[in-house]
Amino acid sequence: MAYFVLPGKGKRVYRLAIARRIVDGVVVTRAGAAVPPSRPGAPGARGGGGEGDRARRRTRVLRRAMRPSRRLGIGLGPWLRALPARLPDPALTGALARLDPPVRVAYVLRHVEGMSRYAVRDQLTDLRVRDPWPVIEAAEAAAVPEPRHADAFEPMLVRPVRRRSRLPVAAAAVLTVMLAGALVATESGEGSLLGGIVPGGSLISGSRAKTGRDLRLVTAAPRAWTRGAPTLDAWPARGDLAADEDFVRRALDAWADAPGAGRAAVGDTQLLYAGHAGATPVAVLRHGDRIAHYSDTTRAVEVVTAGADPTGPVALLGGRYLLSPWDTAPSTLTGGRIATRDGVTDPVTARTPCGRGPLFQVEGRDGPRTLGDLGGPRAAVLSYRPPSYRYVEGAAVPPARLPEEGLRLWERLGCLLPQPARPVTEAGAWDFWSGTLPHDGGTAHWVCTRMTFTGGGTAGQATLLRAADQLVTGWCDDRRPVSGTWWQAPSQRWYYLAAAGRGLVPHADGPWRPAKADDRLLVGTPSASGPHPDAPVTLTARTG
């Protein structure tokens, strides 16, 4: 990571030596005493056990590599003598050197470390990058050529730097092998999850598929999820077949042999589950944001882009879901207990005609939540705001079980909302206006739904719901909801309706006689000589 982020000045040998020196320096504590390697996850361990510790080290490495001190180039002899016989191909590093330092960091975190966009955003913020999102977009748009060859060096051939220092040789060797592994994977144009695998996990020996590519299966330590921030990397391998190496190897080989874009990427593949879904032996494998479902009955895999959300249950066969290890006590929407085995629920489906909508409830680290099926590979967290809700800037809405009115609304929305183009992690519905429509229009609800996609991005939609029909009325902002539409009353006459959330008043400029909002509902009546009701309207919301 330091090697790629360093400015593209000087020879590669000096850059690599300085990179190793930066990594060595991160191991030294403020007091000058070396941090000894310790068992990952052990109480009080400082040698790389927790996610927070790794994040702090990563931040220090990146900060020093972005703006390296000139003193790092003085006295490089011990590091230069420890360089490998072969150096990585310069094609990738040369292209990265032409990028601005923050863009280089974003590229390395996204494509070398395999971090999500939001995690990269947080890391750039820690590095005091003022506006991270344009930097991330520039990194994703960067034209970086493939290396001409993969003359990377073998990690086992790298000698630890031996010098008169308080840095333990063992700690330097561990960090050197980690750096070498990243160089081997990335300089050959291949992705790697080495930066995200939880230390202390077991490693099933590499399986060479018929394609001639090596895949390594890794698992998280059984209690890794109890330490540090929750991540999908910390999910342990569960299921009664997780220790069956023959079964797991068949699943890994099937993914390696999958045709076309469904084929597994080279590198570390995480085992999330291997066991029975009913009577069918299944395995769930993960690489980056992709999840592969393997069935021993068909000997085939189904690969989906599912994201790296740490809490969303993974859909299995027959309406079963693999829960995160910290989600407990799943229950039905009416409070009945749902049995689980090895983290997998009994079959549960939405009680709607289309099969989409609220599913069940769980108790998690952040409190109770209601989960729903919106047509994606993982269940999404559902939230609800009633018409009485007033948005407050900066106020967080904690997860909670949906009340009965929220369940009813989401059961209707689940069948109305379009199939999301990307996996959804959270979906909120704000019933921002409810009342009676004019001219015998009946009772209606105006709802603003907001979907949050894994890896970043949101989409909003406003819908006017009546007892017998619904009308999509365009985009909406779930912080300041306002929406409007032309509407035909039972009398066949056209009106323009607009409504806004509590604390707001809709204001619309259009081809009608002056109209004022009454109880946050504006009704515009076109004049007799006015244009067709499809005429454009300018709609705003004002504080009131």
Phi, psi and omega in degrees: 000314179296321181299317182287328186276335180304148177301148184278057180245146176076183183282158181298326182297322180287323179297316181292322178296318179294321178300316179295324179295321178298314181295319177301317184294332181292335182288336185281134180283171180298327181282352179096356179272142181287145176272116182286147174296139180225169179296123182303132176087354180292149180303129179076004182295133179244001187266031175109021184282312188265160177295322179298321179295317179295323179295319179295319178297316181300318180297317180294319179298313182294319181297318181287327181284326178297319182227072185292139176287146178298333181295339179295336180273359180264133178069043182277001186312309181301323181283324178293323179290340182266005181291153178288166180292324179247140178255156179299153179297139185279357187301311182290312183295326177295319179291320179294327182297337181276354178271157174295151183308314179296326179291321176301315180300314181298320180297315182295317181294322181285314192257340177260311182277341180071029183278153178289165181298320181289324176295321177295320178302314180297320180295316178297324177297318177298332179272009177064035171278122191294314184234089189291325190297314176300328178294316179296318179296322178294323179293320181289336180267356184295135178270098182249119183288158174287144176298149181290328179205174186243057179278058176277164184261155179283126180304325184291343180271355182276121179276143175294149180288124180249115180209172179281093185206163176273004178284121180294140179299322183297317180295319179297321180295318180299313181292326179295317179297321178298316178296317180297320179298320179294321179294319180299315184290316189278323182290344175264015174075023184242147178282159178214148177252017185303325181288346185249353182283134182288123178300150179094355179283164179273159180234119174274135187307147183303142179249118179272113181280172180296341179287348181086009181255144180267133172239139177246133180262130180235155176226151177282155175300145186307326182247020181299328183291346180276354184244130175075191181290145180290134176219160176292333176300334184273357177294125177284161175281121183241167180115153184285354178249010183296332179266001180275096186295326180295316179295314181297323179294322178297320179295318180294317179295324179296322178289322179295331182265000182300144183284152170058221184291346179283352183293146180291145174283153180292140176132203183280129179243126185271134174269120178261325183202142172213108183183203185254130169256093192074238179260001186261124174288125182227157175226146177239118181244155182221139170218112182063236181262011180252143178234134179248131175256122180248134176245129180287347179285315182264345185057035180229163179240149171245120186252130180228151172275113188240355179077178182244028177301131187282347189242340186293124177299144181265129180287133176245193181290149170064031178077016177268155182225136174270115184276157170294153184295341181263359175271124184233169173051054175296140181220158177290172181293342178260005176099359178286150183286140174251121181289145177229154175218121183055036178084001181254131182281159165296163181304134178215134181226158177292147182268042181243158179299328182272352180081007178243151181134195181301140183247297185201178182235150179224161170256126182231189180299325184262012180108185182287149180216152172254130183249147183220160177262115178248018177097005181259181181284351180222152178287147182250151176282128181255140176227164185213138174236128181282171179301335181281352184291138175238125183288136176239124183303127177082353181278124180275142176257107183293154177299149181201161173294143178289134173289173185301319180293328176291321176298315180298318181295315182290332176293329176281317181295326182303328179268349182263323185292143180292158177299122182294143180285338180227160179300139182255131177264322180221149177217125181243148177231122177249112175281078195280345174212138174216144181169201182252129177285150183289166173056048176063035181280346178084178180286143182212160175230136174252121189239137172250116178256146181223123178253133176253124185267150177295139182084357178115155179100147179222166176214135181240152179209134176258139182223131175265115185254128170241175184300321187250351182206179179210158182219118176286127187243022172101194183287155175213157177254119185285359173266323178228071187291131172208140180205154180213160180197153168285138186219136180259120181286166176305336177284000181075005177272146183267142175222158172254122180251142175213142179218159181220164180289170182299137183091358181234156177232125179286144177224126184229134174254119182197185186276067178211170176293152181310134182223144178243152180282136177241116183055046176068014175242124178255134178238114179257126180253115180300142177290159183300326181263009184285171181287178179297149181301346178281006181298148182293151181227138174260118186242131176224167175237133181241148178292133181196000000 
